[in-house]
CSV table of N, CA and C in Angstrom, one decimal:
chain,number,residue,atom,x,y,z
Z,210,MET,N,5.9,-7.5,-14.2
Z,210,MET,CA,7.5,-8.1,-13.3
Z,210,MET,C,7.9,-6.9,-12.5
Z,211,ARG,N,8.5,-7.8,-11.4
Z,211,ARG,CA,8.9,-6.5,-10.2
Z,211,ARG,C,10.3,-6.0,-10.4
Z,212,ASP,N,10.1,-5.1,-10.5
Z,212,ASP,CA,11.5,-4.7,-10.6
Z,212,ASP,C,12.3,-4.4,-9.0
Z,213,SER,N,13.8,-4.6,-9.1
Z,213,SER,CA,14.2,-5.0,-7.6
Z,213,SER,C,14.4,-3.4,-7.4
Z,214,SER,N,14.2,-2.6,-7.8
Z,214,SER,CA,14.5,-0.8,-7.6
Z,214,SER,C,13.2,-0.6,-6.7
Z,215,ASP,N,11.8,-1.3,-7.6
Z,215,ASP,CA,10.5,-1.2,-6.5
Z,215,ASP,C,11.1,-2.1,-5.5
Z,216,THR,N,11.0,-2.9,-5.2
Z,216,THR,CA,11.5,-3.9,-3.8
Z,216,THR,C,12.0,-3.0,-2.9
Z,217,ARG,N,13.1,-2.7,-3.4
Z,217,ARG,CA,13.9,-1.5,-2.4
Z,217,ARG,C,13.0,-0.2,-1.6
Z,218,ALA,N,12.3,-0.2,-2.6
Z,218,ALA,CA,11.7,1.6,-2.2
Z,218,ALA,C,10.5,1.1,-1.2
Z,219,ILE,N,10.2,0.2,-1.7
Z,219,ILE,CA,9.2,-0.1,-0.7
Z,219,ILE,C,9.6,-0.6,0.9
Z,220,MET,N,11.0,-1.8,0.6
Z,220,MET,CA,11.0,-2.1,1.6
Z,220,MET,C,12.0,-1.1,2.8
Z,221,SER,N,12.7,0.3,2.0
Z,221,SER,CA,13.3,0.9,2.8
Z,221,SER,C,12.4,1.7,3.5
Z,222,LEU,N,10.5,1.9,3.0
Z,222,LEU,CA,9.2,2.1,3.6
Z,222,LEU,C,8.6,1.4,4.7
Z,223,ALA,N,8.7,0.5,4.4
Z,223,ALA,CA,8.0,-0.9,5.1
Z,223,ALA,C,8.2,-1.0,6.3
Z,224,LEU,N,10.0,-1.3,6.5
Z,224,LEU,CA,10.5,-1.5,7.6
Z,224,LEU,C,10.3,-0.9,9.3
Z,225,GLY,N,9.7,0.3,8.7
Z,225,GLY,CA,9.6,1.0,10.2
Z,225,GLY,C,8.4,1.1,10.2
Z,226,ALA,N,7.2,1.1,9.4
Z,226,ALA,CA,6.0,0.7,9.6
Z,226,ALA,C,5.8,-0.7,10.3
Z,227,TYR,N,6.6,-1.7,9.7
Z,227,TYR,CA,6.5,-2.9,10.0
Z,227,TYR,C,7.1,-3.2,11.5
Z,228,LEU,N,8.0,-2.9,11.7
Z,228,LEU,CA,8.3,-2.9,13.3
Z,228,LEU,C,7.8,-2.2,14.4
Z,229,MET,N,7.0,-1.0,13.5
Z,229,MET,CA,5.9,-0.7,14.8
Z,229,MET,C,4.2,-1.7,14.5
Z,230,PHE,N,4.3,-2.4,13.6
Z,230,PHE,CA,3.1,-3.2,13.7
Z,230,PHE,C,2.8,-4.7,14.2
Z,231,THR,N,4.4,-5.2,13.5
Z,231,THR,CA,4.0,-6.6,13.8
Z,231,THR,C,5.5,-7.5,13.7
Z,232,CYS,N,5.3,-8.9,14.3
Z,232,CYS,CA,7.3,-9.3,14.2
Z,232,CYS,C,6.1,-10.8,13.9
Z,233,SER,N,5.5,-11.8,13.6
Z,233,SER,CA,5.1,-12.7,14.0
Z,233,SER,C,5.9,-13.7,12.8
Z,234,THR,N,6.5,-14.8,13.5
Z,234,THR,CA,6.9,-15.8,12.4
Z,234,THR,C,6.6,-16.7,11.9
Z,235,GLY,N,5.9,-18.2,12.8
Z,235,GLY,CA,5.0,-19.0,13.3
Z,235,GLY,C,6.8,-19.6,13.7
Z,236,ASN,N,7.3,-19.4,13.6
Z,236,ASN,CA,9.0,-20.3,13.9
Z,236,ASN,C,8.4,-20.2,15.7
Z,237,ALA,N,8.8,-22.0,16.1
Z,237,ALA,CA,8.8,-22.1,17.9
Z,237,ALA,C,10.2,-21.9,17.7
Z,238,GLU,N,11.2,-21.8,17.7
Z,238,GLU,CA,12.5,-21.3,18.3
Z,238,GLU,C,12.8,-20.1,17.9
Z,239,THR,N,11.6,-19.0,17.5
Z,239,THR,CA,12.0,-17.3,17.7
Z,239,THR,C,11.5,-16.6,19.0
Z,240,MET,N,12.0,-16.2,19.6
Z,240,MET,CA,11.6,-15.0,20.8
Z,240,MET,C,10.8,-14.1,20.6
Z,241,CYS,N,10.2,-14.1,20.6
Z,241,CYS,CA,9.1,-13.1,20.9
Z,241,CYS,C,8.3,-12.9,21.9
Z,242,TYR,N,8.4,-10.8,21.8
Z,242,TYR,CA,7.7,-10.7,23.5
Z,242,TYR,C,7.1,-9.0,23.2
Z,243,ALA,N,5.9,-9.0,23.9
Z,243,ALA,CA,4.9,-7.7,23.1
Z,243,ALA,C,5.4,-6.9,24.6
Z,244,SER,N,5.7,-5.8,23.7
Z,244,SER,CA,5.9,-4.6,25.1
Z,244,SER,C,4.8,-3.9,25.6
Z,245,GLU,N,4.9,-3.2,26.5
Z,245,GLU,CA,3.3,-2.7,27.3
Z,245,GLU,C,2.7,-2.1,26.2
Z,246,SER,N,3.1,-1.4,25.0
Z,246,SER,CA,2.2,-0.8,24.5
Z,246,SER,C,1.7,-1.5,23.8
Z,247,GLY,N,2.1,-2.8,23.3
Z,247,GLY,CA,1.4,-3.9,22.5
Z,247,GLY,C,2.1,-4.1,21.3
Z,248,ILE,N,3.2,-3.6,21.2
Z,248,ILE,CA,4.1,-4.3,20.5
Z,248,ILE,C,5.3,-5.2,20.1
Z,249,VAL,N,4.9,-6.2,18.9
Z,249,VAL,CA,5.2,-7.5,19.5
Z,249,VAL,C,7.0,-7.3,18.5
Z,250,PHE,N,7.7,-7.2,19.1
Z,250,PHE,CA,9.4,-7.6,18.8
Z,250,PHE,C,10.0,-9.0,18.8
Z,251,CYS,N,11.0,-9.8,17.7
Z,251,CYS,CA,11.4,-10.3,17.9
Z,251,CYS,C,12.6,-10.8,18.1
Z,252,ALA,N,13.0,-11.5,18.2
Z,252,ALA,CA,15.0,-11.6,18.5
Z,252,ALA,C,15.2,-11.9,16.8
Z,253,PRO,N,16.5,-11.6,16.6
Z,253,PRO,CA,16.9,-11.8,15.0
Z,253,PRO,C,17.3,-13.5,14.9
Z,254,LEU,N,16.7,-13.9,13.8
Z,254,LEU,CA,16.9,-15.3,13.4
Z,254,LEU,C,18.1,-15.5,12.7
Z,255,ARG,N,19.2,-16.0,13.3
Z,255,ARG,CA,20.4,-15.9,12.2
Z,255,ARG,C,21.1,-17.7,11.7
Z,256,SER,N,21.4,-17.8,10.9
Z,256,SER,CA,22.3,-19.1,10.3
Z,256,SER,C,23.5,-19.7,10.5
Z,257,GLU,N,23.7,-20.6,10.3
Z,257,GLU,CA,24.8,-21.4,11.2
Z,257,GLU,C,25.9,-20.5,11.2
Z,258,ASP,N,26.6,-19.9,10.2
Z,258,ASP,CA,27.4,-19.0,10.0
Z,258,ASP,C,27.2,-17.6,11.0
Z,259,ALA,N,26.1,-17.5,11.5
Z,259,ALA,CA,25.7,-15.9,12.1
Z,259,ALA,C,25.5,-15.0,11.0
Z,260,GLY,N,24.9,-15.4,10.1
Z,260,GLY,CA,24.1,-14.4,8.9
Z,260,GLY,C,22.8,-13.7,9.4
Z,261,LEU,N,22.4,-13.2,9.4
Z,261,LEU,CA,21.0,-12.7,9.5
Z,261,LEU,C,19.8,-13.3,8.9
Z,262,LEU,N,19.1,-13.6,9.1
Z,262,LEU,CA,18.1,-14.2,8.3
Z,262,LEU,C,16.3,-13.6,8.6
Z,263,PRO,N,15.7,-13.6,7.8
Z,263,PRO,CA,14.4,-12.8,7.7
Z,263,PRO,C,13.9,-14.0,8.0
Z,264,ALA,N,12.4,-13.2,8.9
Z,264,ALA,CA,12.0,-13.3,10.0
Z,264,ALA,C,10.5,-13.9,9.2
Z,265,ILE,N,10.1,-13.4,8.0
Z,265,ILE,CA,9.5,-13.7,6.9
Z,265,ILE,C,9.9,-13.7,5.6
Z,266,ALA,N,8.9,-14.0,4.8
Z,266,ALA,CA,9.3,-13.7,3.5
Z,266,ALA,C,9.2,-12.3,3.1
Z,267,TYR,N,10.1,-12.0,2.4
Z,267,TYR,CA,10.1,-10.6,2.1
Z,267,TYR,C,8.6,-9.8,1.2
Z,268,SER,N,7.9,-10.7,0.4
Z,268,SER,CA,6.1,-10.5,-0.1
Z,268,SER,C,5.6,-10.7,1.0
Z,269,GLU,N,6.1,-11.3,2.0
Z,269,GLU,CA,4.9,-11.1,3.1
Z,269,GLU,C,5.3,-9.9,4.2
Z,270,PHE,N,6.4,-9.2,4.1
Z,270,PHE,CA,7.1,-8.3,4.9
Z,270,PHE,C,6.4,-7.6,4.4
Z,271,ILE,N,6.7,-7.0,2.5
Z,271,ILE,CA,5.9,-6.0,2.0
Z,271,ILE,C,4.5,-5.9,2.2
Z,272,ASP,N,3.5,-6.9,2.2
Z,272,ASP,CA,2.2,-6.6,2.1
Z,272,ASP,C,2.0,-6.5,3.4
Z,273,ARG,N,2.6,-6.9,4.2
Z,273,ARG,CA,2.1,-6.6,5.8
Z,273,ARG,C,2.0,-5.1,6.1
Z,274,SER,N,3.6,-4.7,5.6
Z,274,SER,CA,3.7,-3.2,5.8
Z,274,SER,C,3.0,-2.1,5.3
Z,275,MET,N,2.9,-2.2,3.7
Z,275,MET,CA,1.9,-1.7,3.2
Z,275,MET,C,0.0,-1.6,3.5
Z,276,ARG,N,-0.2,-2.9,4.5
Z,276,ARG,CA,-1.1,-3.1,4.6
Z,276,ARG,C,-1.5,-2.1,6.3
Z,277,PHE,N,-0.4,-2.3,7.0
Z,277,PHE,CA,-0.3,-0.9,7.7
Z,277,PHE,C,-0.3,0.4,7.3
Z,278,LEU,N,0.3,0.6,5.9
Z,278,LEU,CA,-0.1,2.1,6.0
Z,278,LEU,C,-1.4,2.5,5.0
Z,279,LEU,N,-1.9,1.4,4.9
Z,279,LEU,CA,-2.5,2.0,3.9
Z,279,LEU,C,-4.3,1.4,4.8
Z,280,VAL,N,-4.4,0.7,5.6
Z,280,VAL,CA,-5.0,0.5,5.8
Z,280,VAL,C,-5.8,0.3,7.4
Z,281,ASP,N,-4.4,-0.3,8.0
Z,281,ASP,CA,-4.7,-1.0,9.3
Z,281,ASP,C,-4.1,0.9,10.1
Z,282,GLN,N,-3.4,1.4,9.9
Z,282,GLN,CA,-3.3,2.8,11.0
Z,282,GLN,C,-4.3,3.2,11.1
Z,283,ASP,N,-5.3,3.3,9.9
Z,283,ASP,CA,-6.3,4.1,10.7
Z,283,ASP,C,-6.9,4.2,12.2
Z,284,ALA,N,-6.7,2.3,12.1
Z,284,ALA,CA,-7.4,1.9,13.6
Z,284,ALA,C,-6.0,2.3,14.9
Z,285,TRP,N,-5.1,2.2,14.6
Z,285,TRP,CA,-3.9,2.2,15.4
Z,285,TRP,C,-3.8,3.9,15.8
Z,286,PHE,N,-4.2,4.6,14.8
Z,286,PHE,CA,-4.1,6.2,15.0
Z,286,PHE,C,-4.7,6.5,16.3
Z,287,LYS,N,-4.3,7.1,17.7
Z,287,LYS,CA,-5.1,7.6,18.7
Z,287,LYS,C,-5.4,9.1,18.2
Z,288,GLY,N,-4.9,10.0,17.2
Z,288,GLY,CA,-4.8,11.5,17.0
Z,288,GLY,C,-5.9,12.3,17.0
Z,289,GLU,N,-6.3,13.4,16.4
Z,289,GLU,CA,-7.0,14.0,15.5
Z,289,GLU,C,-6.8,13.9,14.4
Z,290,ARG,N,-7.8,13.6,13.6
Z,290,ARG,CA,-7.9,13.6,11.9
Z,290,ARG,C,-7.4,14.3,11.3
Z,291,LEU,N,-6.9,15.0,10.4
Z,291,LEU,CA,-7.4,16.2,10.0
Z,291,LEU,C,-8.0,16.0,8.4
Z,292,HIS,N,-8.6,16.3,7.6
Z,292,HIS,CA,-9.5,16.2,6.7
Z,292,HIS,C,-8.8,17.3,5.4
Z,293,ASP,N,-9.5,16.4,4.0
Z,293,ASP,CA,-9.3,17.1,2.9
Z,293,ASP,C,-10.0,17.5,2.6
Z,294,ALA,N,-10.2,18.5,1.6
Z,294,ALA,CA,-11.2,19.7,0.8
Z,294,ALA,C,-12.8,19.0,0.9
Z,295,SER,N,-12.4,17.6,0.6
Z,295,SER,CA,-14.1,17.2,0.4
Z,295,SER,C,-14.5,17.2,1.8
Z,296,GLY,N,-13.9,17.3,3.0
Z,296,GLY,CA,-14.4,16.3,4.1
Z,296,GLY,C,-14.0,14.8,4.2
Z,297,GLU,N,-13.2,14.5,3.5
Z,297,GLU,CA,-12.3,13.0,3.9
Z,297,GLU,C,-11.3,12.5,4.8
Z,298,PRO,N,-11.5,12.2,5.6
Z,298,PRO,CA,-10.4,12.0,6.7
Z,298,PRO,C,-9.2,11.8,6.3
Z,299,LEU,N,-8.0,12.3,6.4
Z,299,LEU,CA,-6.6,12.0,5.7
Z,299,LEU,C,-5.9,10.7,6.1
Z,300,LEU,N,-5.0,9.8,6.1
Z,300,LEU,CA,-4.7,9.2,6.7
Z,300,LEU,C,-3.2,9.6,7.2
Z,301,PRO,N,-3.3,8.8,8.4
Z,301,PRO,CA,-2.6,9.8,9.4
Z,301,PRO,C,-1.2,10.3,9.0
Z,302,PHE,N,-0.4,9.5,7.9
Z,302,PHE,CA,1.6,9.7,7.9
Z,302,PHE,C,0.9,10.6,7.0
Z,303,PHE,N,0.1,11.6,6.6
Z,303,PHE,CA,-0.2,13.2,5.7
Z,303,PHE,C,0.2,13.9,6.6
Z,304,THR,N,0.2,13.7,7.8
Z,304,THR,CA,0.0,14.9,8.8
Z,304,THR,C,1.3,14.6,10.0
Z,305,HIS,N,1.4,13.5,10.4
Z,305,HIS,CA,2.2,12.7,11.0
Z,305,HIS,C,3.5,11.8,10.5
Z,306,ALA,N,4.7,11.8,10.8
Z,306,ALA,CA,5.7,11.5,10.4
Z,306,ALA,C,6.3,10.6,12.0
Z,307,LYS,N,6.5,11.0,13.1
Z,307,LYS,CA,6.8,10.3,14.2
Z,307,LYS,C,5.3,10.4,15.0
Z,308,LEU,N,4.7,9.0,16.0
Z,308,LEU,CA,4.0,9.1,16.5
Z,308,LEU,C,4.4,8.0,18.3
Z,309,SER,N,3.9,7.8,19.0
Z,309,SER,CA,4.0,7.2,20.4
Z,309,SER,C,4.1,5.8,19.9
Z,310,PRO,N,4.7,4.4,20.8
Z,310,PRO,CA,4.2,3.6,20.6
Z,310,PRO,C,2.5,3.3,20.3
Z,311,SER,N,2.0,4.0,21.9
Z,311,SER,CA,0.4,3.3,21.5
Z,311,SER,C,-0.6,4.0,20.1
Z,312,GLY,N,0.2,4.7,19.4
Z,312,GLY,CA,-0.5,5.4,18.4
Z,312,GLY,C,-0.9,7.1,18.3
Z,313,ARG,N,-0.6,7.1,19.7
Z,313,ARG,CA,-0.9,8.6,19.9
Z,313,ARG,C,0.4,10.0,19.2
Z,314,PRO,N,0.2,11.0,18.7
Z,314,PRO,CA,0.6,11.8,18.8
Z,314,PRO,C,1.7,12.3,19.9
Z,315,TYR,N,2.6,12.7,20.2
Z,315,TYR,CA,3.4,13.5,21.3
Z,315,TYR,C,3.0,14.5,21.2
Z,316,THR,N,3.0,15.1,22.4
Z,316,THR,CA,2.0,16.4,23.0
Z,316,THR,C,3.4,17.4,23.8
Z,317,GLU,N,4.1,16.7,24.2
Z,317,GLU,CA,5.3,17.8,24.8
Z,317,GLU,C,5.6,18.4,23.9
Z,318,PRO,N,6.4,19.2,24.1
Z,318,PRO,CA,6.9,20.3,23.3
Z,318,PRO,C,8.7,20.2,22.9
Z,319,VAL,N,8.5,19.1,22.6
Z,319,VAL,CA,10.3,17.9,22.6
Z,319,VAL,C,10.2,18.2,21.1
Z,320,VAL,N,11.8,19.0,20.6
Z,320,VAL,CA,12.3,19.0,19.5
Z,320,VAL,C,12.5,17.6,18.9
Z,321,ASP,N,12.0,17.6,17.2
Z,321,ASP,CA,11.8,16.6,16.7
Z,321,ASP,C,10.6,15.7,17.5
Z,322,ARG,N,10.0,16.2,17.7
Z,322,ARG,CA,8.7,15.4,18.0
Z,322,ARG,C,7.3,16.1,17.3
Z,323,GLY,N,6.2,15.3,17.1
Z,323,GLY,CA,4.7,16.1,16.7
Z,323,GLY,C,4.9,16.0,15.5
Z,324,VAL,N,4.2,16.9,14.6
Z,324,VAL,CA,3.5,17.0,13.6
Z,324,VAL,C,4.7,17.5,12.5
Z,325,VAL,N,4.7,16.8,11.3
Z,325,VAL,CA,6.1,16.7,10.3
Z,325,VAL,C,5.6,17.2,9.3
Z,326,TYR,N,5.6,18.1,8.7
Z,326,TYR,CA,4.8,18.3,7.1
Z,326,TYR,C,6.1,19.2,6.3
Z,327,PRO,N,5.6,19.1,5.3
Z,327,PRO,CA,6.1,17.6,4.8
Z,327,PRO,C,6.8,17.4,4.1
Z,328,ALA,N,7.9,17.8,4.8
Z,328,ALA,CA,9.3,17.9,3.8
Z,328,ALA,C,10.5,16.7,3.5
Z,329,PHE,N,10.1,15.7,4.2
Z,329,PHE,CA,10.9,14.4,4.3
Z,329,PHE,C,9.9,13.3,3.5
Z,330,HIS,N,9.5,12.8,4.3
Z,330,HIS,CA,8.5,11.6,4.7
Z,330,HIS,C,7.1,11.8,3.4
Z,331,HIS,N,6.5,12.9,2.9
Z,331,HIS,CA,6.2,12.8,1.9
Z,331,HIS,C,6.5,11.7,0.6
Z,332,ALA,N,7.3,12.5,0.5
Z,332,ALA,CA,8.7,11.9,-0.7
Z,332,ALA,C,8.4,10.5,-0.7
Z,333,ILE,N,9.0,9.7,0.4
Z,333,ILE,CA,8.9,8.9,0.4
Z,333,ILE,C,7.5,7.7,0.4
Z,334,ASN,N,6.9,8.3,1.1
Z,334,ASN,CA,5.7,7.5,0.8
Z,334,ASN,C,5.2,7.3,-0.2
Z,335,ILE,N,4.7,8.5,-1.2
Z,335,ILE,CA,4.8,8.7,-2.4
Z,335,ILE,C,5.5,7.8,-3.1
Z,336,GLU,N,6.4,7.7,-3.0
Z,336,GLU,CA,7.4,6.6,-4.1
Z,336,GLU,C,7.5,5.3,-3.8
Z,337,ALA,N,7.3,4.9,-2.1
Z,337,ALA,CA,6.7,3.4,-1.7
Z,337,ALA,C,5.6,3.1,-2.4
Z,338,CYS,N,4.7,3.9,-2.0
Z,338,CYS,CA,3.0,3.3,-2.8
Z,338,CYS,C,2.7,3.2,-4.2
Z,339,LEU,N,4.3,3.9,-4.8
Z,339,LEU,CA,3.5,4.3,-6.4
Z,339,LEU,C,4.6,2.9,-6.6
Z,340,SER,N,5.6,2.3,-6.2
Z,340,SER,CA,6.3,1.2,-6.0
Z,340,SER,C,5.8,0.0,-6.0
Z,341,TYR,N,4.8,-0.3,-5.0
Z,341,TYR,CA,3.9,-1.3,-4.0
Z,341,TYR,C,2.9,-1.7,-5.4
Z,342,TYR,N,2.3,-0.2,-5.9
Z,342,TYR,CA,1.2,-0.5,-6.9
Z,342,TYR,C,1.9,-1.2,-8.3
Z,343,ARG,N,3.1,-1.0,-8.4
Z,343,ARG,CA,4.1,-1.5,-9.6
Z,343,ARG,C,4.2,-2.7,-9.3
Z,344,TYR,N,4.4,-3.1,-8.0
Z,344,TYR,CA,4.8,-4.3,-7.6
Z,344,TYR,C,3.7,-5.5,-7.5
Z,345,SER,N,2.8,-5.0,-7.1
Z,345,SER,CA,1.6,-5.6,-6.5
Z,345,SER,C,0.3,-5.6,-7.6
Z,346,GLY,N,0.2,-4.5,-8.2
Z,346,GLY,CA,-1.2,-4.1,-9.0
Z,346,GLY,C,-1.7,-3.7,-7.7
Z,347,ASN,N,-1.8,-3.3,-6.9
Z,347,ASN,CA,-2.8,-2.2,-5.6
Z,347,ASN,C,-3.1,-0.8,-5.9
Z,348,ALA,N,-4.3,-0.8,-6.6
Z,348,ALA,CA,-4.7,0.1,-7.0
Z,348,ALA,C,-4.9,1.1,-5.6
Z,349,ASP,N,-5.3,0.7,-4.5
Z,349,ASP,CA,-5.2,1.3,-3.3
Z,349,ASP,C,-4.0,2.0,-3.1
Z,350,ALA,N,-2.6,1.5,-3.2
Z,350,ALA,CA,-1.6,2.3,-2.8
Z,350,ALA,C,-1.3,3.3,-4.5
Z,351,LEU,N,-1.6,2.9,-5.4
Z,351,LEU,CA,-1.8,4.2,-6.2
Z,351,LEU,C,-3.1,5.2,-5.8
Z,352,ARG,N,-3.9,5.0,-6.0
Z,352,ARG,CA,-5.2,6.3,-5.1
Z,352,ARG,C,-4.5,7.2,-4.0
Z,353,CYS,N,-3.3,6.3,-3.1
Z,353,CYS,CA,-2.6,7.2,-2.2
Z,353,CYS,C,-1.9,8.0,-2.5
Z,354,ALA,N,-0.9,7.3,-3.5
Z,354,ALA,CA,0.4,8.1,-3.7
Z,354,ALA,C,-0.3,9.6,-4.7
Z,355,ARG,N,-1.8,9.2,-5.3
Z,355,ARG,CA,-2.0,10.5,-6.0
Z,355,ARG,C,-2.4,11.4,-5.3
Z,356,LYS,N,-3.3,10.9,-4.0
Z,356,LYS,CA,-3.9,11.7,-3.1
Z,356,LYS,C,-3.1,12.4,-2.6
Z,357,LEU,N,-1.6,12.3,-1.9
Z,357,LEU,CA,-0.9,12.7,-0.8
Z,357,LEU,C,-0.2,13.8,-2.3
Z,358,ALA,N,0.2,13.2,-3.3
Z,358,ALA,CA,1.0,14.2,-4.5
Z,358,ALA,C,-0.1,15.3,-4.5
Z,359,ASP,N,-2.0,14.7,-4.6
Z,359,ASP,CA,-2.6,15.8,-5.0
Z,359,ASP,C,-2.3,17.3,-3.8
Z,360,TRP,N,-2.1,17.1,-2.6
Z,360,TRP,CA,-2.7,17.3,-1.8
Z,360,TRP,C,-1.5,18.1,-1.4
Z,361,ASN,N,0.1,17.7,-1.5
Z,361,ASN,CA,0.9,17.8,-1.6
Z,361,ASN,C,1.2,19.6,-2.4
Z,362,ILE,N,1.0,19.2,-3.4
Z,362,ILE,CA,0.5,20.2,-4.7
Z,362,ILE,C,-0.6,21.2,-3.9
Z,363,ALA,N,-2.1,21.1,-3.4
Z,363,ALA,CA,-2.4,22.1,-3.0
Z,363,ALA,C,-2.0,23.3,-1.7
Z,364,HIS,N,-1.9,21.7,-1.0
Z,364,HIS,CA,-0.5,22.9,0.1
Z,364,HIS,C,0.8,23.7,0.1
Z,365,SER,N,0.7,23.7,-1.1
Z,365,SER,CA,2.5,24.3,-1.4
Z,365,SER,C,2.7,25.3,-0.6
Z,366,THR,N,3.6,26.5,-1.1
Z,366,THR,CA,4.0,27.7,-0.7
Z,366,THR,C,3.5,28.1,-2.3
Z,367,SER,N,3.5,29.7,-1.8
Z,367,SER,CA,2.6,30.4,-3.2
Z,367,SER,C,3.5,30.5,-4.0
Z,368,HIS,N,3.4,31.0,-5.2
Z,368,HIS,CA,4.6,31.1,-6.4
Z,368,HIS,C,5.0,32.3,-6.1
Z,369,ASP,N,4.7,33.5,-5.4
Z,369,ASP,CA,5.2,34.7,-5.1
Z,369,ASP,C,6.1,34.7,-3.9
Z,370,TRP,N,6.9,33.2,-3.3
Z,370,TRP,CA,7.3,33.8,-2.0
Z,370,TRP,C,8.5,33.0,-2.6
Z,371,LEU,N,9.5,33.4,-1.4
Z,371,LEU,CA,11.3,33.0,-1.8
Z,371,LEU,C,11.4,31.6,-2.1
Z,372,TYR,N,10.8,31.0,-1.5
Z,372,TYR,CA,11.1,29.1,-1.5
Z,372,TYR,C,9.3,28.7,-2.0
Z,373,ALA,N,9.1,29.4,-3.3
Z,373,ALA,CA,8.1,28.7,-4.5
Z,373,ALA,C,7.6,27.4,-4.6
Z,374,GLY,N,6.2,26.8,-4.0
Z,374,GLY,CA,5.7,25.8,-4.9
Z,374,GLY,C,6.8,24.5,-3.9
Z,375,LEU,N,6.9,24.5,-2.4
Z,375,LEU,CA,7.5,23.3,-1.7
Z,375,LEU,C,6.5,23.5,-0.8
């Protein structure tokens, strides 16, 4: 049974990933264009009373977005990958919260660019993966949530620090 709170949690994370990934609708009246970086943008669809309509079914939106996070992100990412203790490469969102549209990490020393670890986005990713697992039964999502949570625990601050366990 799909819980509406699971759907909301997945949608909140999926929105950003989806906008970076694709926006194809199959609707001939929808105006879509590709940016120089290859990202496809579509004009919003509106109902007769000017209400905003979804370009695709929510279930497809969720599945595409989570596929990007769990699978397709590997091919899109153009930076150096970090590895876990066993030598397995980490998914890019373990170490990067913000990338250029081309999939490359920002290299300029500008505030709010580059590697972000893990204050905010890891909790959202774990929640979204767990919610997607409950929503779809996708075991890869559950494995990803567990791996990210375990990695955070292993890399948290020492217990003798002022802010221990962060």
